[in-house]
Amino acid sequence: MKKMLSLIILLVFGYAQAQIVINEVKENGSVELKNLGGSTVDISTYWLCDFPSYRQLNSSTITVPSGSLNLAAGAIVEIAGFDFIDSADGELGLYATNDFNSSSAIVDYIQWGSGRHRRASVAVSAGVWNAVTRFIPAFDANLSIQYSGTGNNPNAYFEATDTLGRENNPDPSCEAFAANITINTRGLNNTTTVTADGLSAVICIDNQSDPIDIRVASGSIGTNRGFIVTDASNNQILGLSSNNHFNLNGAGTGICEIWYVRYENDFGGNRIGNTLDDLTGCFDLSNPVRIIREAADAGTIAIDAAATGNPNNTTSIAADGLSAVICIDGSGDPLVVTHDNPGATNLSYRYVITNEDASEILNITNSRTIDLSVAGTGTCQIWGWSYRGLADNGASFIGGPLSALRAVETCSDVSTMSITVIREAADAGTIAIDAAATTDAKGTTIIENKYSATIIAGDHIANPLVVTHDNPGATNLSYRYVITNEDASEILNITNSNTIDLEGAGTGTCQIWGWSYRGLADNGASFIGGPLSALRAVETCSDVSTMSITVIREAAIAPAIISPENDEMVRINNNPNTSFEVKWSASRELNKERLVYIYQLATDANFKNFLVNSNVGTRLSFVSNNREINKTLEKAGLANRGSVTLYQRVVASDSKTNAASATVAFKVTRDTTLSTNAFESISRLNVYPNPTRDFINISNLNSGSRNVSVQLFDLRGNQLYQNDSKSNNSMRKIDMSTFPEGVYLLKLIDLNSNKAIIKKIFKK
């Protein structure tokens, strides 16, 4: 049987409009359909229509004497029971649906006789028949009309003795017939797979052979036989063989087709490099079997952010899809991953999960939805793996290093890149004051320790504290600082800034806590005003620190004097508007004495500060909008028995008049009658332990005629202890076990000279 190129193309690719064609029709109700395409088609829901009669192919009145309604590529199926055919005149349409007037539903069509038929115009519109006025001649009721394999017109059909269930023979002078072929599944290695219909196989191109054997059905006709291997994309002949054994591993990757050919001696054109169109003579080609040749290729992998979504709001995915951070909190955090390996899509693919350095394979899965929330905290990698032929799909490699899987030589490839998944649990860790980063240019902040500070509040001077946190196990999650009142019954603010200024909060005590979290859209704003316990109760990716920073906010105290002997700030709690006089020994070095005055603003008025020599009533200095005066007594003009007075008043301009009428803040007088012995003696008293948990001891108190008054204050100026005993007991003990942690002021007064010093005591 001579086959032209058009027939070959139809066998491989089918019509543009019809993959399934009406191949043969007989008046007894038998219809033969053929699949001219390259893939299997389920036609069980298709319809046959000979107006006005129609039947669905899966109806109870239709039988299938040979073939299958799941029609393989190149295969034919015989249908019986369509008892409406008249060989003298009629039409037959094949439809994908029962919308018989639709050109998109009609699959193939023929008409014979001479009358105009109802569905002809639909077929012409769809391109499956060439003209409504073209007819196949009426045929003998004992014969059938058969398709020659090319064209959409009457000339493509001929009348002959029926060949139902077999290939048609348009050229009776050529008796060549090649029976159908399939792939023999016996003897295949484990890197080759064959479809259930035996018409297609996938082989893996690696370092081992991939033998393919072809099984030929019975019934072939022709003097000679052989096999032709072609490129599936263009039908170019790649190889010729006289036997049915093939090893295509050496051909590299690609897709080829194997054909069985029966032919007579005039057969020609069968040369490597030619195409099937070049074949001549009396021959017949079988259906092709397709061999897909692929090499393992892991390709690239990434997180599919759109498919993953963020159901818990606790997962963040990098823009390139190669890393993610998930919060381990008891709720699922599934990642959807995807791969791209277009050269190996027919091989198997798995995702390999390893620890951070790939020294251990933790799991291998074929699911692209991977939930690592049950793995606990840590960092892991997800790799792509393309392979074929491992019976356990790599299970034996779990627990070993990724390098062992990379070393597999038979059809295996592990991706060179991976997805990094950081798994962290919310951990607020520890917080502290960063004393080095916290500046105190105005001298209004005291950092007792890294967990406690005292600031002067309400004086319109910024008191920024720089805080820091340490939570190494959750550095990729969000972090905020939570400010509460003293007993944490109210959250005052939540901020992501580590520079916290509490000046505007007024006096009182507050706590600063650390908060590690992920997934709260408002970053906790809805919790402000409520208790800290409500924030602690959040179960989804949230942790509040167990410790806090205590910040005591005090009102301004005047005056404040720094003693050069112990460099401690002495706070004397008097009314800022009341004169206070401090006497200094004339024998002390004036240029080492520093006085620092800090006052409290009652309004936003423009305060002016005057240093005036009390002896002559003249102003020594004027500082505008400065809340501190810091001068040595010598530079202030303090004479041997003179004094310096600091005045404070509200003025509208830089007025030098009426300075004496301004409010007296404090006065420093140098007195030559004072001796330094008393001060120096009392300053050498021993106070220990400091810091303390329970008691402080003061030794060498009363010796000779010296008597010392002992007073203890908190930072708010509340007196907690006083003892003015004049006994000769040289040791005094103060019980501080019931006091809260913090800073206290111990005031020691020499009752003979009325000289005092103040020491800071730290209670742990």
PDB file of N, CA, C and O in Angstrom, residues 364-401:
ATOM      1  N   ILE A 364      12.772  12.831  52.769  1.00  0.00           N
ATOM      2  CA  ILE A 364      12.621  12.938  51.320  1.00  0.00           C
ATOM      3  C   ILE A 364      11.137  12.778  51.021  1.00  0.00           C
ATOM      4  O   ILE A 364      10.514  11.808  51.470  1.00  0.00           O
ATOM      5  N   THR A 365      10.553  13.718  50.296  1.00  0.00           N
ATOM      6  CA  THR A 365       9.102  13.700  50.070  1.00  0.00           C
ATOM      7  C   THR A 365       8.774  14.072  48.632  1.00  0.00           C
ATOM      8  O   THR A 365       9.501  14.828  47.992  1.00  0.00           O
ATOM      9  N   ASN A 366       7.667  13.515  48.130  1.00  0.00           N
ATOM     10  CA  ASN A 366       7.191  13.899  46.805  1.00  0.00           C
ATOM     11  C   ASN A 366       6.100  14.964  46.889  1.00  0.00           C
ATOM     12  O   ASN A 366       5.590  15.415  45.866  1.00  0.00           O
ATOM     13  N   SER A 367       5.745  15.356  48.117  1.00  0.00           N
ATOM     14  CA  SER A 367       4.726  16.392  48.291  1.00  0.00           C
ATOM     15  C   SER A 367       5.384  17.757  48.202  1.00  0.00           C
ATOM     16  O   SER A 367       6.400  18.013  48.843  1.00  0.00           O
ATOM     17  N   ARG A 368       4.779  18.641  47.427  1.00  0.00           N
ATOM     18  CA  ARG A 368       5.336  19.984  47.333  1.00  0.00           C
ATOM     19  C   ARG A 368       4.847  20.889  48.461  1.00  0.00           C
ATOM     20  O   ARG A 368       5.258  22.045  48.562  1.00  0.00           O
ATOM     21  N   THR A 369       3.979  20.363  49.315  1.00  0.00           N
ATOM     22  CA  THR A 369       3.553  21.088  50.506  1.00  0.00           C
ATOM     23  C   THR A 369       4.332  20.530  51.689  1.00  0.00           C
ATOM     24  O   THR A 369       4.148  19.376  52.081  1.00  0.00           O
ATOM     25  N   ILE A 370       5.200  21.347  52.247  1.00  0.00           N
ATOM     26  CA  ILE A 370       6.133  20.888  53.277  1.00  0.00           C
ATOM     27  C   ILE A 370       5.908  21.716  54.532  1.00  0.00           C
ATOM     28  O   ILE A 370       6.057  22.936  54.528  1.00  0.00           O
ATOM     29  N   ASP A 371       5.548  21.045  55.618  1.00  0.00           N
ATOM     30  CA  ASP A 371       5.316  21.716  56.899  1.00  0.00           C
ATOM     31  C   ASP A 371       6.438  21.332  57.855  1.00  0.00           C
ATOM     32  O   ASP A 371       6.557  20.175  58.255  1.00  0.00           O
ATOM     33  N   LEU A 372       7.248  22.307  58.227  1.00  0.00           N
ATOM     34  CA  LEU A 372       8.413  22.057  59.083  1.00  0.00           C
ATOM     35  C   LEU A 372       8.175  22.528  60.510  1.00  0.00           C
ATOM     36  O   LEU A 372       9.117  22.561  61.306  1.00  0.00           O
ATOM     37  N   SER A 373       6.923  22.891  60.841  1.00  0.00           N
ATOM     38  CA  SER A 373       6.673  23.418  62.179  1.00  0.00           C
ATOM     39  C   SER A 373       6.896  22.370  63.256  1.00  0.00           C
ATOM     40  O   SER A 373       7.192  22.704  64.398  1.00  0.00           O
ATOM     41  N   VAL A 374       6.771  21.083  62.891  1.00  0.00           N
ATOM     42  CA  VAL A 374       6.958  20.026  63.894  1.00  0.00           C
ATOM     43  C   VAL A 374       8.428  19.706  64.096  1.00  0.00           C
ATOM     44  O   VAL A 374       8.784  18.910  64.961  1.00  0.00           O
ATOM     45  N   ALA A 375       9.315  20.312  63.289  1.00  0.00           N
ATOM     46  CA  ALA A 375      10.736  19.997  63.382  1.00  0.00           C
ATOM     47  C   ALA A 375      11.432  20.767  64.492  1.00  0.00           C
ATOM     48  O   ALA A 375      12.616  20.552  64.749  1.00  0.00           O
ATOM     49  N   GLY A 376      10.730  21.671  65.171  1.00  0.00           N
ATOM     50  CA  GLY A 376      11.363  22.478  66.203  1.00  0.00           C
ATOM     51  C   GLY A 376      12.174  23.600  65.589  1.00  0.00           C
ATOM     52  O   GLY A 376      12.121  23.863  64.394  1.00  0.00           O
ATOM     53  N   THR A 377      12.937  24.283  66.429  1.00  0.00           N
ATOM     54  CA  THR A 377      13.723  25.410  65.953  1.00  0.00           C
ATOM     55  C   THR A 377      15.004  24.937  65.286  1.00  0.00           C
ATOM     56  O   THR A 377      15.501  23.853  65.554  1.00  0.00           O
ATOM     57  N   GLY A 378      15.530  25.784  64.418  1.00  0.00           N
ATOM     58  CA  GLY A 378      16.763  25.456  63.708  1.00  0.00           C
ATOM     59  C   GLY A 378      16.690  25.965  62.278  1.00  0.00           C
ATOM     60  O   GLY A 378      15.769  26.691  61.898  1.00  0.00           O
ATOM     61  N   THR A 379      17.649  25.571  61.482  1.00  0.00           N
ATOM     62  CA  THR A 379      17.708  25.954  60.072  1.00  0.00           C
ATOM     63  C   THR A 379      17.875  24.702  59.230  1.00  0.00           C
ATOM     64  O   THR A 379      18.674  23.829  59.562  1.00  0.00           O
ATOM     65  N   CYS A 380      17.110  24.585  58.168  1.00  0.00           N
ATOM     66  CA  CYS A 380      17.221  23.434  57.280  1.00  0.00           C
ATOM     67  C   CYS A 380      17.258  23.911  55.836  1.00  0.00           C
ATOM     68  O   CYS A 380      16.986  25.076  55.534  1.00  0.00           O
ATOM     69  N   GLN A 381      17.607  22.980  54.947  1.00  0.00           N
ATOM     70  CA  GLN A 381      17.677  23.254  53.521  1.00  0.00           C
ATOM     71  C   GLN A 381      16.729  22.288  52.798  1.00  0.00           C
ATOM     72  O   GLN A 381      16.591  21.134  53.203  1.00  0.00           O
ATOM     73  N   ILE A 382      16.103  22.780  51.739  1.00  0.00           N
ATOM     74  CA  ILE A 382      15.266  21.943  50.871  1.00  0.00           C
ATOM     75  C   ILE A 382      15.917  21.927  49.488  1.00  0.00           C
ATOM     76  O   ILE A 382      16.150  22.986  48.899  1.00  0.00           O
ATOM     77  N   TRP A 383      16.206  20.710  48.987  1.00  0.00           N
ATOM     78  CA  TRP A 383      16.880  20.532  47.705  1.00  0.00           C
ATOM     79  C   TRP A 383      15.941  19.802  46.739  1.00  0.00           C
ATOM     80  O   TRP A 383      15.040  19.072  47.151  1.00  0.00           O
ATOM     81  N   GLY A 384      16.158  19.982  45.455  1.00  0.00           N
ATOM     82  CA  GLY A 384      15.419  19.233  44.449  1.00  0.00           C
ATOM     83  C   GLY A 384      16.204  18.001  44.027  1.00  0.00           C
ATOM     84  O   GLY A 384      17.447  18.029  43.952  1.00  0.00           O
ATOM     85  N   TRP A 385      15.504  16.906  43.740  1.00  0.00           N
ATOM     86  CA  TRP A 385      16.155  15.659  43.337  1.00  0.00           C
ATOM     87  C   TRP A 385      15.383  15.043  42.172  1.00  0.00           C
ATOM     88  O   TRP A 385      14.217  14.689  42.305  1.00  0.00           O
ATOM     89  N   SER A 386      16.024  14.933  41.015  1.00  0.00           N
ATOM     90  CA  SER A 386      15.472  14.284  39.822  1.00  0.00           C
ATOM     91  C   SER A 386      16.118  12.912  39.704  1.00  0.00           C
ATOM     92  O   SER A 386      17.348  12.790  39.789  1.00  0.00           O
ATOM     93  N   TYR A 387      15.287  11.861  39.471  1.00  0.00           N
ATOM     94  CA  TYR A 387      15.843  10.513  39.483  1.00  0.00           C
ATOM     95  C   TYR A 387      14.879   9.551  38.821  1.00  0.00           C
ATOM     96  O   TYR A 387      13.738   9.874  38.499  1.00  0.00           O
ATOM     97  N   ARG A 388      15.326   8.327  38.665  1.00  0.00           N
ATOM     98  CA  ARG A 388      14.485   7.226  38.214  1.00  0.00           C
ATOM     99  C   ARG A 388      15.191   5.931  38.594  1.00  0.00           C
ATOM    100  O   ARG A 388      16.408   5.807  38.439  1.00  0.00           O
ATOM    101  N   GLY A 389      14.449   4.995  39.121  1.00  0.00           N
ATOM    102  CA  GLY A 389      14.979   3.656  39.296  1.00  0.00           C
ATOM    103  C   GLY A 389      15.344   3.255  40.701  1.00  0.00           C
ATOM    104  O   GLY A 389      15.784   2.121  40.914  1.00  0.00           O
ATOM    105  N   LEU A 390      15.221   4.151  41.700  1.00  0.00           N
ATOM    106  CA  LEU A 390      15.496   3.755  43.084  1.00  0.00           C
ATOM    107  C   LEU A 390      14.190   3.231  43.679  1.00  0.00           C
ATOM    108  O   LEU A 390      13.230   3.987  43.859  1.00  0.00           O
ATOM    109  N   ALA A 391      14.190   1.951  43.979  1.00  0.00           N
ATOM    110  CA  ALA A 391      12.946   1.291  44.392  1.00  0.00           C
ATOM    111  C   ALA A 391      12.341   1.932  45.629  1.00  0.00           C
ATOM    112  O   ALA A 391      11.120   2.006  45.778  1.00  0.00           O
ATOM    113  N   ASP A 392      13.197   2.402  46.573  1.00  0.00           N
ATOM    114  CA  ASP A 392      12.671   2.978  47.820  1.00  0.00           C
ATOM    115  C   ASP A 392      12.559   4.497  47.738  1.00  0.00           C
ATOM    116  O   ASP A 392      12.341   5.159  48.751  1.00  0.00           O
ATOM    117  N   ASN A 393      12.701   5.049  46.546  1.00  0.00           N
ATOM    118  CA  ASN A 393      12.617   6.496  46.341  1.00  0.00           C
ATOM    119  C   ASN A 393      13.530   7.265  47.289  1.00  0.00           C
ATOM    120  O   ASN A 393      13.202   8.353  47.757  1.00  0.00           O
ATOM    121  N   GLY A 394      14.697   6.688  47.567  1.00  0.00           N
ATOM    122  CA  GLY A 394      15.718   7.374  48.353  1.00  0.00           C
ATOM    123  C   GLY A 394      15.594   7.208  49.844  1.00  0.00           C
ATOM    124  O   GLY A 394      16.385   7.801  50.593  1.00  0.00           O
ATOM    125  N   ALA A 395      14.637   6.413  50.334  1.00  0.00           N
ATOM    126  CA  ALA A 395      14.433   6.284  51.788  1.00  0.00           C
ATOM    127  C   ALA A 395      15.691   5.790  52.495  1.00  0.00           C
ATOM    128  O   ALA A 395      15.959   6.164  53.646  1.00  0.00           O
ATOM    129  N   SER A 396      16.484   4.971  51.830  1.00  0.00           N
ATOM    130  CA  SER A 396      17.689   4.426  52.467  1.00  0.00           C
ATOM    131  C   SER A 396      18.754   5.489  52.691  1.00  0.00           C
ATOM    132  O   SER A 396      19.703   5.273  53.448  1.00  0.00           O
ATOM    133  N   PHE A 397      18.622   6.654  52.052  1.00  0.00           N
ATOM    134  CA  PHE A 397      19.606   7.721  52.226  1.00  0.00           C
ATOM    135  C   PHE A 397      19.270   8.629  53.409  1.00  0.00           C
ATOM    136  O   PHE A 397      20.108   9.439  53.815  1.00  0.00           O
ATOM    137  N   ILE A 398      18.049   8.534  53.945  1.00  0.00           N
ATOM    138  CA  ILE A 398      17.650   9.385  55.074  1.00  0.00           C
ATOM    139  C   ILE A 398      18.543   9.068  56.272  1.00  0.00           C
ATOM    140  O   ILE A 398      18.747   7.911  56.633  1.00  0.00           O
ATOM    141  N   GLY A 399      19.060  10.108  56.895  1.00  0.00           N
ATOM    142  CA  GLY A 399      19.986   9.962  58.014  1.00  0.00           C
ATOM    143  C   GLY A 399      21.434  10.118  57.602  1.00  0.00           C
ATOM    144  O   GLY A 399      22.294  10.396  58.434  1.00  0.00           O
ATOM    145  N   GLY A 400      21.721   9.929  56.322  1.00  0.00           N
ATOM    146  CA  GLY A 400      23.071  10.103  55.810  1.00  0.00           C
ATOM    147  C   GLY A 400      23.267  11.492  55.238  1.00  0.00           C
ATOM    148  O   GLY A 400      22.348  12.306  55.179  1.00  0.00           O
ATOM    149  N   PRO A 401      24.465  11.813  54.750  1.00  0.00           N
ATOM    150  CA  PRO A 401      24.737  13.139  54.192  1.00  0.00           C
ATOM    151  C   PRO A 401      24.175  13.282  52.788  1.00  0.00           C
ATOM    152  O   PRO A 401      23.994  12.293  52.066  1.00  0.00           O
TER     153      PRO A 401
END
